[in-house]
Coordinates of N, CA and C in Angstrom, one line a residue:
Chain A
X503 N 4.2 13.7 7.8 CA 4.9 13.8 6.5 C 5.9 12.7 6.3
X504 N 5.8 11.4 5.3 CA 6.3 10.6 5.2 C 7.8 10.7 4.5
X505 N 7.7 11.9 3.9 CA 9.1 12.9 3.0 C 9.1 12.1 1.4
X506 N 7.8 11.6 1.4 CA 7.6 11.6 -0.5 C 6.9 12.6 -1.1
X507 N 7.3 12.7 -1.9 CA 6.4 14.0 -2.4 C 5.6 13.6 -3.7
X508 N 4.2 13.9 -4.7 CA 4.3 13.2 -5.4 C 2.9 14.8 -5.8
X509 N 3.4 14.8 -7.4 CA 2.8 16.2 -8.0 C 1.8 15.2 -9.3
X510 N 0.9 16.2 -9.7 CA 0.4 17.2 -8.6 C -0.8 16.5 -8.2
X511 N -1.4 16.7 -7.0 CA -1.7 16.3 -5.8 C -3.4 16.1 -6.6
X512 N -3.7 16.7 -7.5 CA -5.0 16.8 -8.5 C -5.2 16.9 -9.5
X513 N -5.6 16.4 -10.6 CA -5.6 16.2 -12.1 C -7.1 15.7 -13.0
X514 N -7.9 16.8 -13.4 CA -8.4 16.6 -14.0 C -8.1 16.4 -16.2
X515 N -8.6 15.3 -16.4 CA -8.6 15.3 -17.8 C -9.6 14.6 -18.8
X516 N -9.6 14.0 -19.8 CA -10.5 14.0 -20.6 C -9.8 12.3 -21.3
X517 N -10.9 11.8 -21.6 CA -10.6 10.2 -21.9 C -9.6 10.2 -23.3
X518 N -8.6 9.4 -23.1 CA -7.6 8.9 -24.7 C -6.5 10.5 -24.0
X519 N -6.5 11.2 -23.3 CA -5.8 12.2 -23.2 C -4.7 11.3 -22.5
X520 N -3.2 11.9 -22.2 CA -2.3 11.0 -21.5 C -1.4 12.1 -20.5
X521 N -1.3 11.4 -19.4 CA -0.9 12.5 -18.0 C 0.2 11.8 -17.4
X522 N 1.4 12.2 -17.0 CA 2.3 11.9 -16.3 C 2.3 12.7 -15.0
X523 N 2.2 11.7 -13.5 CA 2.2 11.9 -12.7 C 3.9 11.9 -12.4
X524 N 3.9 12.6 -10.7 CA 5.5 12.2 -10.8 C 5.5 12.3 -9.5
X525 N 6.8 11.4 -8.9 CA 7.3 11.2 -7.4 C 8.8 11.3 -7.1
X526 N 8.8 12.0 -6.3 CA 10.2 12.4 -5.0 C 10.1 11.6 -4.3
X527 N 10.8 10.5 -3.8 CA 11.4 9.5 -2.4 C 12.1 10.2 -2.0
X528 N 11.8 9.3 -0.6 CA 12.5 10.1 0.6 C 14.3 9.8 0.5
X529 N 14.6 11.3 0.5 CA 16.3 11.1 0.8 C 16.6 9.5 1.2
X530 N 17.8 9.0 0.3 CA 18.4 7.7 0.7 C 17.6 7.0 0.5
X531 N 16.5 7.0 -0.1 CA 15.9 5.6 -0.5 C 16.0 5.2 -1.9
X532 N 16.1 4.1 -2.1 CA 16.2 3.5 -3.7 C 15.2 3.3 -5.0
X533 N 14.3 2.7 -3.8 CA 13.2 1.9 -4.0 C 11.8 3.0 -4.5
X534 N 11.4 2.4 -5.6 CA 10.0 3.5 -5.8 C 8.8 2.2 -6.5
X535 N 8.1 2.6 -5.6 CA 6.8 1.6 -5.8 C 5.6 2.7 -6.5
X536 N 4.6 2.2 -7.4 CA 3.6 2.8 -7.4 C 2.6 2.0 -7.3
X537 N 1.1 2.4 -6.7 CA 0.2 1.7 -6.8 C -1.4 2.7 -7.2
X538 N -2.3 2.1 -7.4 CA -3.8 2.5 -8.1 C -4.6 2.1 -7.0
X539 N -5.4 3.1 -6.4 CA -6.2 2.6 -5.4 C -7.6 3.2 -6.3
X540 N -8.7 2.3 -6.7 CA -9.7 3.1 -7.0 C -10.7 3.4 -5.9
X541 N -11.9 3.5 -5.7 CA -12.7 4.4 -4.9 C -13.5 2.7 -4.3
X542 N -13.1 2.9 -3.2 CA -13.8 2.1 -1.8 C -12.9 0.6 -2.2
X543 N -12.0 0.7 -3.5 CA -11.0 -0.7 -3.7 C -9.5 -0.2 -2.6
X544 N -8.9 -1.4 -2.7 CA -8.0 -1.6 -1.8 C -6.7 -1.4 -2.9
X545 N -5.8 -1.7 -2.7 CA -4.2 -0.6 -3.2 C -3.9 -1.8 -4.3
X546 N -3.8 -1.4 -5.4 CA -3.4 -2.2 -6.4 C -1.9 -2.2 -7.0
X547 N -1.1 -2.9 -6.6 CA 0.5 -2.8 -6.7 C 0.7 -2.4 -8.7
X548 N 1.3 -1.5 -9.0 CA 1.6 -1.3 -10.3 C 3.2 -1.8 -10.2
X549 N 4.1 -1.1 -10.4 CA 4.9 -1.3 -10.7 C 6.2 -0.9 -9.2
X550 N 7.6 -1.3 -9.3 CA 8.4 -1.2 -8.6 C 9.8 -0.8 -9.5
X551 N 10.5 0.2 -8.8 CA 11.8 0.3 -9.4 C 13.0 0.5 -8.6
X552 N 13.6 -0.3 -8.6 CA 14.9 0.0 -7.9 C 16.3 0.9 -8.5
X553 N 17.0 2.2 -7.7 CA 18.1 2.5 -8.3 C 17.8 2.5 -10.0
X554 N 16.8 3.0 -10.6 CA 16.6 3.3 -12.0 C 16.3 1.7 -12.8
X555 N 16.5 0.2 -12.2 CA 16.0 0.1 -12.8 C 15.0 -1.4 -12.2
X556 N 13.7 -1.3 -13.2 CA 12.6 -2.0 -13.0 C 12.6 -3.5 -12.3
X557 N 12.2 -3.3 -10.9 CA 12.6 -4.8 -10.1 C 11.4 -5.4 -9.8
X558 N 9.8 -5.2 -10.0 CA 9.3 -6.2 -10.1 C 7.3 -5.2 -10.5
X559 N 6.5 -6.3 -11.1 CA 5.6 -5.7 -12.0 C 4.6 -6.1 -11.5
X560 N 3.6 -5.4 -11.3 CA 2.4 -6.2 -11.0 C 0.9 -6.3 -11.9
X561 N 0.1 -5.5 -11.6 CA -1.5 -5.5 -12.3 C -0.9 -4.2 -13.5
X562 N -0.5 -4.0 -14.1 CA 0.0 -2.4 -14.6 C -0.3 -2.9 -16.4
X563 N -1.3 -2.3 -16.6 CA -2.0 -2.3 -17.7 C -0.8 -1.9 -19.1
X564 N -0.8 -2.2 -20.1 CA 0.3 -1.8 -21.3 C 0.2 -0.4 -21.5
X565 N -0.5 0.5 -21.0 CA -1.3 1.7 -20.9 C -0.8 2.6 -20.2
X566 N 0.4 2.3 -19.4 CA 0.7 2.7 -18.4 C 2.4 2.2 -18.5
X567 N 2.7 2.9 -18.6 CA 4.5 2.9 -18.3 C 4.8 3.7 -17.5
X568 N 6.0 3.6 -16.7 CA 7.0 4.2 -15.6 C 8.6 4.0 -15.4
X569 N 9.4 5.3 -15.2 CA 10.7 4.9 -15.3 C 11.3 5.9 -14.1
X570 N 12.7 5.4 -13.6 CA 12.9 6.0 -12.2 C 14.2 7.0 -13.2
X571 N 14.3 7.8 -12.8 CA 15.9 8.7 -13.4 C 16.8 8.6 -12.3
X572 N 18.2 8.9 -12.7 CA 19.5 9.2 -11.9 C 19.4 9.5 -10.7
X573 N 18.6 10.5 -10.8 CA 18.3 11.4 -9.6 C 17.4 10.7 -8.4
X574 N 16.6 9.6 -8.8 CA 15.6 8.9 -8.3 C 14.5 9.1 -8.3
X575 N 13.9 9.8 -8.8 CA 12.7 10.4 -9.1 C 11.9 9.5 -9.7
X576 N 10.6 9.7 -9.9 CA 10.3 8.4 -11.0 C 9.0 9.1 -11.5
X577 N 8.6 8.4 -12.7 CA 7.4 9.2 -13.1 C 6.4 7.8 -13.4
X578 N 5.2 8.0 -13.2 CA 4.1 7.4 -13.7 C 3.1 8.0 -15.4
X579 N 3.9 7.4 -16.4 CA 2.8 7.4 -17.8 C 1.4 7.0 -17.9
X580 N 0.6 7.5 -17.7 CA -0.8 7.0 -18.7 C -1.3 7.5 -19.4
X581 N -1.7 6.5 -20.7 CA -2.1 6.8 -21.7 C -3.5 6.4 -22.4
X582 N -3.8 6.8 -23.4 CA -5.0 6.2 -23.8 C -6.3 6.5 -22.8
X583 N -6.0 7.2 -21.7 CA -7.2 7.4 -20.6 C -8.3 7.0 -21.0
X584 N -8.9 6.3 -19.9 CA -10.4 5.6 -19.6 C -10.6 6.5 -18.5
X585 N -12.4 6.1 -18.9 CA -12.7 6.7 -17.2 C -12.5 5.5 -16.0
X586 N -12.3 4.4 -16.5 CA -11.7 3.9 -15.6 C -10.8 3.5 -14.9
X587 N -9.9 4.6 -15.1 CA -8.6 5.2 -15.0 C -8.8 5.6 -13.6
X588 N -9.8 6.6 -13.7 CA -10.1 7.2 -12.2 C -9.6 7.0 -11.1
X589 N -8.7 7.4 -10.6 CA -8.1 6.5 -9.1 C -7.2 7.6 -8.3
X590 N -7.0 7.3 -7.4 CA -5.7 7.7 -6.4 C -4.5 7.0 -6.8
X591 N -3.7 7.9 -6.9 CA -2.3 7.2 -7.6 C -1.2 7.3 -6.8
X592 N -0.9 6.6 -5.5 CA 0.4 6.1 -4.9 C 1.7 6.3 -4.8
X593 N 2.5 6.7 -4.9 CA 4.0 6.7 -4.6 C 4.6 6.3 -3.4
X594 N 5.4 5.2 -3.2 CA 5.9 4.7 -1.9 C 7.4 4.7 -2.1
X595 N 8.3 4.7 -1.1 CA 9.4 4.6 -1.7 C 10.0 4.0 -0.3
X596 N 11.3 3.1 -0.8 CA 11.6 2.1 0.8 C 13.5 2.6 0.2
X597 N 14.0 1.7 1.6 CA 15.4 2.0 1.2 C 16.2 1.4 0.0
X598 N 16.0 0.2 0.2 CA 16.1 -1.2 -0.5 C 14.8 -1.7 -1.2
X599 N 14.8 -2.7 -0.9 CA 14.0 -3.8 -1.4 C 13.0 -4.4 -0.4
X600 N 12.1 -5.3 -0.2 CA 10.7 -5.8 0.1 C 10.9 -6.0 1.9
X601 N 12.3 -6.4 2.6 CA 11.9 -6.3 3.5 C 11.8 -4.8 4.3
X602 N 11.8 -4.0 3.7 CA 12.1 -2.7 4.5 C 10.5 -2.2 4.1
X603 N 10.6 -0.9 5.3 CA 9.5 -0.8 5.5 C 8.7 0.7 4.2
X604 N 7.5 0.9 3.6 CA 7.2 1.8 2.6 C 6.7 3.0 2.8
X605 N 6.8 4.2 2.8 CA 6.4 5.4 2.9 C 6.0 5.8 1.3
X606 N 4.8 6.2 1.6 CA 3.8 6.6 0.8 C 3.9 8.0 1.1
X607 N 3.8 8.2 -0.4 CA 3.2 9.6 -0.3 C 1.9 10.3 -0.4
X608 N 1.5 11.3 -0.7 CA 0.1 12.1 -0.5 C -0.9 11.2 -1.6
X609 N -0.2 10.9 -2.8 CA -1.3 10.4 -3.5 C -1.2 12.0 -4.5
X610 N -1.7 11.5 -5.8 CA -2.6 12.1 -7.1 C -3.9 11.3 -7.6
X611 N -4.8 12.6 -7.2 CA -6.1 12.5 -7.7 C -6.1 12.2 -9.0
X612 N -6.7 11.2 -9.8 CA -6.7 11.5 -11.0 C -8.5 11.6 -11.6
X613 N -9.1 12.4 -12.0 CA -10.1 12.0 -12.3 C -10.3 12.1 -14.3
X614 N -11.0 11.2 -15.2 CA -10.9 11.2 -16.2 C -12.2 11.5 -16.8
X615 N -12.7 12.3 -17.3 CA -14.7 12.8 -17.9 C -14.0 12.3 -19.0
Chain B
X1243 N -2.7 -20.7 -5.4 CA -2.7 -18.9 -6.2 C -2.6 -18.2 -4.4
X1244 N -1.8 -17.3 -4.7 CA -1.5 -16.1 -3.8 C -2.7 -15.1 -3.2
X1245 N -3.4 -15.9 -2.2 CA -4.2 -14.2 -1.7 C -3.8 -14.0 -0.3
X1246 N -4.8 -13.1 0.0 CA -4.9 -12.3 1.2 C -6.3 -11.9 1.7
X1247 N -6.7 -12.8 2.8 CA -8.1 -12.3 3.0 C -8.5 -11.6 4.4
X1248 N -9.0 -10.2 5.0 CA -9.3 -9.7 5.9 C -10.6 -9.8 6.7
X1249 N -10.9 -9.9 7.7 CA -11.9 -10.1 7.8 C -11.8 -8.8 9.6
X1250 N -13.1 -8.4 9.7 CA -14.2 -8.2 9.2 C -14.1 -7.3 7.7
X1251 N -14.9 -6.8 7.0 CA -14.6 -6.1 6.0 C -14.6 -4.5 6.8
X1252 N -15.6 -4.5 7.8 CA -16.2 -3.1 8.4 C -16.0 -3.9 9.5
X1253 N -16.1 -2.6 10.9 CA -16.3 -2.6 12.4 C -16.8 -1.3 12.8
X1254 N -17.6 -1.2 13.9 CA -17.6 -0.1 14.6 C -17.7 -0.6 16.0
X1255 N -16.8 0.5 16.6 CA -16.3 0.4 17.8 C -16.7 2.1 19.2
X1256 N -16.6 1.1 20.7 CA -17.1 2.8 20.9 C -15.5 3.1 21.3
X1257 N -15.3 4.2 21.4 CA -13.9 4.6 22.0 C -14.0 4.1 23.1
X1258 N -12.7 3.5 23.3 CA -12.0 3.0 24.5 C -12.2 1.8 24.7
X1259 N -12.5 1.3 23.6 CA -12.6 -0.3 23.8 C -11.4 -1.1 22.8
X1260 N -11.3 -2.1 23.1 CA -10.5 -3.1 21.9 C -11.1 -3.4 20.8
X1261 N -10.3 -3.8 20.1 CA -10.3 -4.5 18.9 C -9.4 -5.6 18.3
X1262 N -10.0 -6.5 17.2 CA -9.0 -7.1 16.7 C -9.6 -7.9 15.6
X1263 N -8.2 -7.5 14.1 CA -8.8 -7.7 13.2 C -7.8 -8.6 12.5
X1264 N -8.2 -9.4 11.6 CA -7.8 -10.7 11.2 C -7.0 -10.7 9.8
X1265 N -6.3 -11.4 9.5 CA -5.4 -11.1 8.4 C -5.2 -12.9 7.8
X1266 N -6.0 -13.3 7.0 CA -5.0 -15.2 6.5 C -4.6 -15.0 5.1
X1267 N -3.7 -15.4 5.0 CA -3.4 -14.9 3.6 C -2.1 -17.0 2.8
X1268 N -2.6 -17.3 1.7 CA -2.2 -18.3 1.3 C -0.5 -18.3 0.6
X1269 N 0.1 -16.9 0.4 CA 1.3 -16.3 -0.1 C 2.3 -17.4 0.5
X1270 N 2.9 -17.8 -0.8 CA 4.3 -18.7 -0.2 C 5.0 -19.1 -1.6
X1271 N 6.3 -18.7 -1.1 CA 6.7 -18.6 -0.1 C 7.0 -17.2 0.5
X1272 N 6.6 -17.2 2.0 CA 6.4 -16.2 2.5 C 8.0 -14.9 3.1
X1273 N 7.7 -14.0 3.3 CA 9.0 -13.0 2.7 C 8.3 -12.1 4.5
X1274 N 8.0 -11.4 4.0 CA 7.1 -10.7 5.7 C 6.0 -10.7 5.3
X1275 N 5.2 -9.7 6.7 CA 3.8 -9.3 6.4 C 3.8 -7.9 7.1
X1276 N 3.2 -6.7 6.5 CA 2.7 -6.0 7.1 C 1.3 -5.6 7.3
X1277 N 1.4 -4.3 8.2 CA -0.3 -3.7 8.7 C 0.4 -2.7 8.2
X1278 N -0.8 -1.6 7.7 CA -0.5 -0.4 7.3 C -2.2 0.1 7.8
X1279 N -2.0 1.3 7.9 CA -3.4 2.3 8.8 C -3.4 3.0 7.0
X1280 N -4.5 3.3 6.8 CA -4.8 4.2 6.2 C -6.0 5.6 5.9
X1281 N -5.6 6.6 6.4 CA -7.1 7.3 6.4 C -7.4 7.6 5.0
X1282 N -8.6 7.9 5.3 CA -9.5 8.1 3.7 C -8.6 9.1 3.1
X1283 N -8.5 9.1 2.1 CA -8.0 10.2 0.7 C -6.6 9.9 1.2
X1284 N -5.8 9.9 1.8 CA -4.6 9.8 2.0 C -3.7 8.3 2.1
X1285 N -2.5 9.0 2.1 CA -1.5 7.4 1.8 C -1.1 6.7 3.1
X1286 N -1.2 5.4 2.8 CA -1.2 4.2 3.8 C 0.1 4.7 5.0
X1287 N 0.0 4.3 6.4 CA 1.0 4.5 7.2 C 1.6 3.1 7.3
X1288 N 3.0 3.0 7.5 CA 3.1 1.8 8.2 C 2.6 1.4 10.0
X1289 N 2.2 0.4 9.9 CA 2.4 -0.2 11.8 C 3.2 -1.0 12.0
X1290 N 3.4 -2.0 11.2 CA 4.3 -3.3 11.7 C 4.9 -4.1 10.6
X1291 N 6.2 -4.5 10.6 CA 6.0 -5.1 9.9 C 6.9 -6.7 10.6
X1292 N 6.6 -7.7 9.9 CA 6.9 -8.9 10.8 C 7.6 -10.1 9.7
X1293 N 8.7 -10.7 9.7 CA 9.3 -11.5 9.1 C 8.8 -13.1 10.0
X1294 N 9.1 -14.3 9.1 CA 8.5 -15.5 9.5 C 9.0 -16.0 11.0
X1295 N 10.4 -14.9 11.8 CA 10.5 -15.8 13.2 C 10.4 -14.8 14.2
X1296 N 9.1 -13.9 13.5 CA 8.7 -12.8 14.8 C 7.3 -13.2 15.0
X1297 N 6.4 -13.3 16.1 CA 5.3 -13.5 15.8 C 4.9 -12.7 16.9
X1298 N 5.2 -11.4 17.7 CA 4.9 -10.7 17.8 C 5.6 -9.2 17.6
X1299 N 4.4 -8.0 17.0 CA 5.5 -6.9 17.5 C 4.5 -5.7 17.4
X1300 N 4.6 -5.0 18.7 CA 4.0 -3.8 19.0 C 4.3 -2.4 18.1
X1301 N 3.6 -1.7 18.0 CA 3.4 -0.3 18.1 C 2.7 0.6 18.4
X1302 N 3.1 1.3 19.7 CA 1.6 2.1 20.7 C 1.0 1.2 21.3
X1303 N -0.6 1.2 20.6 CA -1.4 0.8 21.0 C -2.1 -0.5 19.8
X1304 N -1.1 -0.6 19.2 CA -1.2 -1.4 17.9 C -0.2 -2.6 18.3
X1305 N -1.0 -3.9 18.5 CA -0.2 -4.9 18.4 C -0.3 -6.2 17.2
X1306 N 0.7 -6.5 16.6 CA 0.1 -8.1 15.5 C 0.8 -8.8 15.8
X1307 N 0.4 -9.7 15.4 CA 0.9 -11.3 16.0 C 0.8 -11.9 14.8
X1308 N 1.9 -13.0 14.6 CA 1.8 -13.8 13.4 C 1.9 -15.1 13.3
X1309 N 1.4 -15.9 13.2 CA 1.3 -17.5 12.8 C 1.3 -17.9 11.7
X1310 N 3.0 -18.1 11.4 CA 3.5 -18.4 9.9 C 2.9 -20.0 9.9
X1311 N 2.6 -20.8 10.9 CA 2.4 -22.4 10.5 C 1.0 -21.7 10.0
X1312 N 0.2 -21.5 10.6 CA -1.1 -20.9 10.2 C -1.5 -20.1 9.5
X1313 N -0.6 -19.3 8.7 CA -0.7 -18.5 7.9 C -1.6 -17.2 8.4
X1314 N -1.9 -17.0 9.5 CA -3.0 -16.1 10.1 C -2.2 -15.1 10.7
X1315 N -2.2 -13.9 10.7 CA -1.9 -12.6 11.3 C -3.2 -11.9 12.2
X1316 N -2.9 -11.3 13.2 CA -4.2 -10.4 13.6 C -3.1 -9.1 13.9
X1317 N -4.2 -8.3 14.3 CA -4.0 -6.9 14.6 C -4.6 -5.7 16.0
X1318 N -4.0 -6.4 16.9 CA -5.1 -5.9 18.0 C -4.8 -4.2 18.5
X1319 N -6.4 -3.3 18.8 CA -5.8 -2.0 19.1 C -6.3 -2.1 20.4
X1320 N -5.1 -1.2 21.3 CA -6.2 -1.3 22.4 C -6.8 0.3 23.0
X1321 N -7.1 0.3 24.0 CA -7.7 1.6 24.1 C -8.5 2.2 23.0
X1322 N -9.2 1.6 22.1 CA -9.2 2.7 20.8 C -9.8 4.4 21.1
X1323 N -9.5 4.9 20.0 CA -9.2 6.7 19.5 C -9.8 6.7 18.4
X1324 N -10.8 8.2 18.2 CA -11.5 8.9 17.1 C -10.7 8.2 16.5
X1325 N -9.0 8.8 16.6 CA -8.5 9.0 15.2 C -7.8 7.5 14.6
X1326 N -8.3 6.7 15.5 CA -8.3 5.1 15.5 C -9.4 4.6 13.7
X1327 N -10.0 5.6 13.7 CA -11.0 5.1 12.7 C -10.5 5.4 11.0
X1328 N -10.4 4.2 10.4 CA -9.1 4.2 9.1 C -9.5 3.3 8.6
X1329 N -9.0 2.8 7.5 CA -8.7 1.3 6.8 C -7.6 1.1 7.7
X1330 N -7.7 -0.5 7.4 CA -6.3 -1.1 8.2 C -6.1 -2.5 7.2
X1331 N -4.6 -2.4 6.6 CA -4.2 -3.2 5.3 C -3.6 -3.9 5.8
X1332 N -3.8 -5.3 5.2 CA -2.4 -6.4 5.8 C -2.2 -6.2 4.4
X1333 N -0.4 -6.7 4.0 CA 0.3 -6.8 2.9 C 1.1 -8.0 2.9
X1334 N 1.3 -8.9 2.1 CA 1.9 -10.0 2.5 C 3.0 -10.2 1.2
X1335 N 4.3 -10.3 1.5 CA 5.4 -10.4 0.5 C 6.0 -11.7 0.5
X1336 N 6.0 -11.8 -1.0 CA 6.5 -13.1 -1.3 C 8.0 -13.4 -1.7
X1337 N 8.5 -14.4 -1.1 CA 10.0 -14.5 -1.5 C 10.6 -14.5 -2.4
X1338 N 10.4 -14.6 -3.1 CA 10.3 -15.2 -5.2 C 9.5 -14.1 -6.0
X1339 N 9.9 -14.3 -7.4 CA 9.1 -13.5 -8.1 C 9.0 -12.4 -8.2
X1340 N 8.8 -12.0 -9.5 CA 8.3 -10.6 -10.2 C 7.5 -9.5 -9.3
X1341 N 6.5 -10.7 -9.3 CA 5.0 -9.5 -8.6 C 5.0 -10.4 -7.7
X1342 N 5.8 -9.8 -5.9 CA 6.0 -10.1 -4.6 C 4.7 -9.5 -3.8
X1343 N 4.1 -8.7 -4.2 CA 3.3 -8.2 -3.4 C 1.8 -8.3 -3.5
X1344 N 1.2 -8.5 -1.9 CA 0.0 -9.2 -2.1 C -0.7 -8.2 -1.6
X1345 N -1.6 -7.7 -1.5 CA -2.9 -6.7 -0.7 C -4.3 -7.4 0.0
X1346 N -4.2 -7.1 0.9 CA -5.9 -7.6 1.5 C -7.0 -6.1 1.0
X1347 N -7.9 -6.5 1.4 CA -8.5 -5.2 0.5 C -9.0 -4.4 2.0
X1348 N -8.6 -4.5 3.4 CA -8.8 -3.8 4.2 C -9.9 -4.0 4.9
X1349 N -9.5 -3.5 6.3 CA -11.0 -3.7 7.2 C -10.9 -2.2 7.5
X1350 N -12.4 -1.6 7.8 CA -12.9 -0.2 7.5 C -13.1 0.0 9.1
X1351 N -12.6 0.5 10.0 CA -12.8 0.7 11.3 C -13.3 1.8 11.9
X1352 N -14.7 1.9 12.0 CA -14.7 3.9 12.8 C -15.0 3.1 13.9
X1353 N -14.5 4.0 14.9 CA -14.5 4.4 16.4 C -15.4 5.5 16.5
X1354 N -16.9 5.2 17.5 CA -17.7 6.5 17.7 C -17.6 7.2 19.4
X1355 N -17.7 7.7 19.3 CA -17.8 8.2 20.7 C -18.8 7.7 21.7

């Protein structure tokens, strides 16, 4: 148990529909990464947030927004759903920044018909 | 341009033997690099991670080695274990910039009995 938590763990929905995923980091950490892994692809960096606010971006479609709250929590937006959406959806969280090391959480299934 | 290439893409191994899997990646300027284990459906573990004046560092039975002149990392296991059989991710972080983070798309390792 890496102590991220990220809900809910399975999500079926229907294309143009829009679903917010959400992530808990581990006590004392700052840092909240998310990434898109699709099926037999390797981990696609979406976005990073530090301490609430946005420290660096990656492949993260306009379709998709994310924001961390006070508390540190952070949520993953998508919208406009494609079936190519389809993916395992990531939550890592570190203490700091890039040299420290990332705990991932369980992941959300997302599947889109 | 910034990549990250793994090689083999697949392995199979019998238990109790070695391995060692390769990591070159063009990222610079370079920041660390990690290995991360990952079993199917679930989120990536860390193994190692290594900054430009380590070029070795253990975990268990998990060792990597790094050659920042050569840009090449490997990943040696030894003894391998059933539960040895996973994706295995190098990640390679860049010092600069927005979008620091790089992905190899993984080498696929089962270990058979």
């Amino acid at each position: 148990d890496s102590g991220v938590t990220q809900t809910p763990k399975h999500l079926i929905t229907a294309t143009g529909q829009r679903v917010t995923l959400r992530c808990s980091p581990r006590s004392g950490d700052l840092s909240v990464y998310w990434y898109q892994q699709s099926l037999d692809q390797g981990l696609q960096f979406l976005i990073q947030y530090y301490n609430g606010e946005e420290r660096a971006k990656g492949n993260i479609l306009e379709r998709f927004s994310a924001q961390q709250f006070p508390d540190l929590h952070s949520e993953l937006n998508l919208s406009s759903l494609e079936l190519g959406d389809s993916a395992l959806y990531f939550c890592a969280s570190s203490l700091a920044g890039k040299g420290d090391t990332q705990y991932f959480g369980p992941g959300t299934r997302l599947t889109v018909l | 341009k910034n990549q990250v290439e793994q090689s083999p893409q697949s392995l199979i191994i019998l238990e109790g033997k070695n391995c060692t899997l390769q990591c070159n990646y063009t990222v610079s300027p370079f920041s660390n690099l990690r290995w991360y284990k990952q079993d199917t459906g679930r989120g990536p573990v860390s193994l190692t991670i290594m900054t430009f004046s380590e070029n070795t560092k253990s975990n268990g039975r998990y060792t990597a080695t790094l050659d920042a002149d050569t840009k090449q990392s490997s990943l040696h296991i030894t003894a391998s274990q059933l539960s040895d059989s996973a994706s295995y991710i190098c990640v390679v972080s860049k010092e600069t910039g927005a979008n620091n983070l790089f992905f190899g798309t993984g080498t696929r390792l089962t270990v058979i009995p």
